[in-house]
XYZ file of C-alpha atoms in Angstrom:
225
model
C -8.874 12.239 33.284
C -10.013 8.634 33.017
C -13.007 9.538 30.850
C -10.830 11.760 28.644
C -8.363 8.911 28.203
C -11.159 6.494 27.196
C -12.440 8.960 24.579
C -8.998 9.840 23.225
C -9.102 7.792 20.015
C -5.969 8.101 17.835
C -6.888 9.715 14.520
C -5.833 7.741 11.467
C -4.089 9.712 8.717
C -5.955 8.899 5.514
C -7.676 10.914 2.794
C -11.385 11.748 3.046
C -13.586 14.758 2.436
C -15.422 14.242 5.721
C -14.088 14.820 9.229
C -16.934 12.680 10.609
C -15.990 9.810 8.296
C -12.404 10.034 9.523
C -13.582 9.971 13.125
C -15.697 6.869 12.495
C -12.768 5.125 10.778
C -10.481 5.935 13.687
C -13.035 4.515 16.131
C -13.451 1.448 13.915
C -9.702 0.859 13.966
C -9.635 0.998 17.756
C -12.599 -1.391 17.941
C -10.886 -3.782 15.523
C -7.685 -3.757 17.563
C -9.745 -4.549 20.674
C -11.320 -7.533 18.897
C -14.776 -5.894 18.639
C -15.370 -6.801 15.012
C -19.135 -6.183 14.843
C -18.673 -2.695 16.280
C -15.852 -2.016 13.803
C -18.079 -3.048 10.875
C -20.861 -0.750 12.039
C -18.529 2.208 12.441
C -17.041 1.681 8.981
C -20.550 1.590 7.499
C -21.164 4.965 9.174
C -17.917 6.287 7.725
C -18.983 5.283 4.225
C -22.345 6.874 4.819
C -20.521 10.177 5.314
C -18.087 9.656 2.425
C -19.125 6.973 -0.098
C -15.731 7.288 -1.903
C -13.680 6.803 1.283
C -11.159 4.295 -0.107
C -9.468 3.338 3.158
C -12.773 2.738 4.866
C -13.713 0.395 2.000
C -10.385 -1.387 2.371
C -10.833 -1.912 6.112
C -14.461 -2.974 5.795
C -13.659 -5.320 2.927
C -10.926 -7.043 4.909
C -13.112 -7.301 8.024
C -15.976 -8.834 6.057
C -13.692 -11.403 4.429
C -11.664 -12.332 7.485
C -14.177 -12.176 10.305
C -17.729 -12.088 8.902
C -17.583 -14.650 6.116
C -18.895 -12.224 3.482
C -16.233 -12.714 0.817
C -18.255 -11.414 -2.140
C -19.089 -8.032 -0.643
C -15.618 -7.801 0.854
C -13.978 -8.346 -2.542
C -16.331 -5.836 -4.183
C -15.438 -3.187 -1.594
C -11.734 -3.805 -2.194
C -12.167 -3.443 -5.952
C -14.067 -0.196 -5.431
C -11.387 1.007 -2.992
C -8.670 0.502 -5.614
C -10.619 2.624 -8.104
C -11.307 5.316 -5.509
C -7.653 5.274 -4.407
C -6.319 6.819 -7.591
C -4.514 10.030 -6.640
C -4.331 9.260 -2.923
C -1.051 9.484 -0.958
C 1.394 6.685 -1.823
C 1.192 4.720 1.428
C -2.597 4.639 1.422
C -2.753 3.633 -2.242
C -0.149 0.875 -1.829
C -1.957 -0.646 1.152
C -5.181 -0.789 -0.864
C -3.368 -2.293 -3.867
C -1.714 -4.934 -1.646
C -5.051 -5.853 -0.083
C -6.452 -6.431 -3.559
C -3.574 -8.714 -4.448
C -4.095 -10.606 -1.206
C -7.891 -10.982 -1.089
C -9.205 -10.305 -4.604
C -6.442 -11.812 -6.776
C -5.498 -14.289 -3.988
C -1.893 -14.025 -5.113
C -0.009 -14.402 -1.835
C 3.470 -14.081 -3.356
C 2.542 -10.818 -5.058
C 0.865 -9.543 -1.911
C 3.955 -10.386 0.152
C 6.207 -8.545 -2.310
C 3.908 -5.526 -2.093
C 3.835 -5.499 1.718
C 7.619 -5.948 1.900
C 8.064 -2.960 -0.424
C 5.782 -0.887 1.804
C 7.813 -1.944 4.853
C 10.998 -0.776 3.119
C 9.445 2.568 2.130
C 7.629 3.108 5.438
C 9.628 1.267 8.124
C 7.729 2.880 10.996
C 4.272 1.680 9.932
C 2.882 -1.313 11.831
C 0.225 -2.539 9.372
C 2.471 -3.643 6.495
C 4.744 -5.523 8.915
C 1.747 -7.310 10.393
C 0.386 -8.151 6.952
C 3.779 -9.376 5.767
C 3.755 -11.761 8.722
C 0.396 -13.151 7.657
C 1.596 -13.666 4.086
C 4.674 -15.491 5.343
C 2.488 -17.697 7.555
C 0.194 -18.514 4.681
C 3.214 -19.437 2.530
C 4.525 -21.780 5.236
C 7.464 -19.533 6.209
C 6.524 -19.534 9.893
C 9.845 -18.602 11.450
C 10.182 -15.597 9.160
C 6.719 -14.419 10.208
C 7.588 -14.076 13.898
C 9.883 -11.020 13.651
C 7.354 -9.284 11.415
C 4.644 -9.657 14.062
C 7.046 -8.567 16.790
C 8.022 -5.485 14.808
C 4.390 -4.558 14.207
C 3.605 -4.873 17.916
C 6.590 -2.663 18.787
C 5.732 0.020 16.233
C 2.205 0.628 17.502
C 1.552 0.001 21.198
C -2.226 0.116 20.656
C -2.536 -2.752 18.196
C -3.563 -6.285 19.127
C -3.591 -8.353 15.858
C 0.179 -8.988 15.739
C 0.135 -10.128 19.363
C -2.777 -12.478 18.631
C -0.745 -13.928 15.777
C 2.316 -14.328 17.979
C 0.222 -16.102 20.591
C -1.124 -18.729 18.230
C 2.113 -19.190 16.270
C 4.076 -19.879 19.433
C 1.376 -22.139 20.861
C 0.520 -24.070 17.705
C 3.817 -24.238 15.805
C 6.593 -24.090 18.393
C 4.918 -25.404 21.532
C 6.139 -22.210 23.163
C 3.587 -21.760 25.927
C 5.820 -19.311 27.789
C 6.175 -17.063 24.743
C 2.431 -17.383 24.102
C 1.795 -16.299 27.704
C 3.992 -13.251 27.203
C 1.991 -12.266 24.128
C -1.300 -12.876 25.974
C -0.237 -10.663 28.889
C 0.553 -7.891 26.445
C -2.894 -8.364 24.891
C -4.595 -8.077 28.250
C -2.622 -4.919 28.996
C -3.698 -3.355 25.707
C -7.362 -4.372 25.837
C -8.279 -5.356 29.418
C -11.989 -5.246 28.572
C -11.638 -8.109 26.077
C -12.597 -11.351 27.829
C -11.186 -13.464 25.032
C -7.693 -12.203 25.684
C -7.916 -13.222 29.333
C -9.142 -16.672 28.301
C -6.170 -16.935 25.934
C -3.866 -16.077 28.822
C -5.518 -18.696 31.022
C -5.084 -21.355 28.298
C -1.378 -20.672 27.868
C -0.877 -20.697 31.639
C -2.666 -24.031 31.894
C -0.379 -25.394 29.174
C 2.532 -24.607 31.503
C 0.881 -26.194 34.541
C 0.058 -22.879 36.235
C -3.438 -24.077 36.965
C -4.366 -21.833 39.904
C -3.902 -18.613 37.960
C -5.512 -20.154 34.869
C -8.560 -21.228 36.871
C -8.906 -17.821 38.508
C -8.814 -16.064 35.122
C -11.309 -18.510 33.624
C -13.767 -18.135 36.472
C -13.587 -14.351 36.182
C -14.206 -14.584 32.426
C -17.226 -16.880 32.896
C -18.646 -14.510 35.526
C -18.675 -11.683 32.959
């Protein structure tokens, strides 16, 4: 049962002509949520090898390259290609690709926020647009408005980690809320116990509250790995 659970990757609902490409994208999403960005990039490259017109794979890879790998030019090019390939796709998928282009290619944060907010209204049970709205609000200096967006994203999908990471740093850096940051870090550790960075984040927030024994124990365990 344990091995089945580890291999039970949630399948993402997006349009592609290749089942293998969809499987790779689903695995990439899980790797991204666990903070394994290099693995996610590799899996998305495999997905595009199976379906070179896979618009959502291009969107995800483009965003990963821009945000975490420092390759803005290729990331932007992939997002532009994704928007072309997205013509005729289901509305949610197309709108997410269009919003990503406004955010990263046009660098128009107000327009991107308006797009993500519209997606949230049309698809209130989707985590990604809520998370992205939170990031737009942060970038625009509307920090307090960003918090409920991250909270909502974390509630909508119990497998995701990015909104909890955002909550952690917002509480710690903007509100000096070490207790709230610790709560977010514990949720991160629960969702991705294999990620050492999340345990270090928990240790840091505990140390900020003076809970040094637990913080030291977590740090030593992380160093040992």
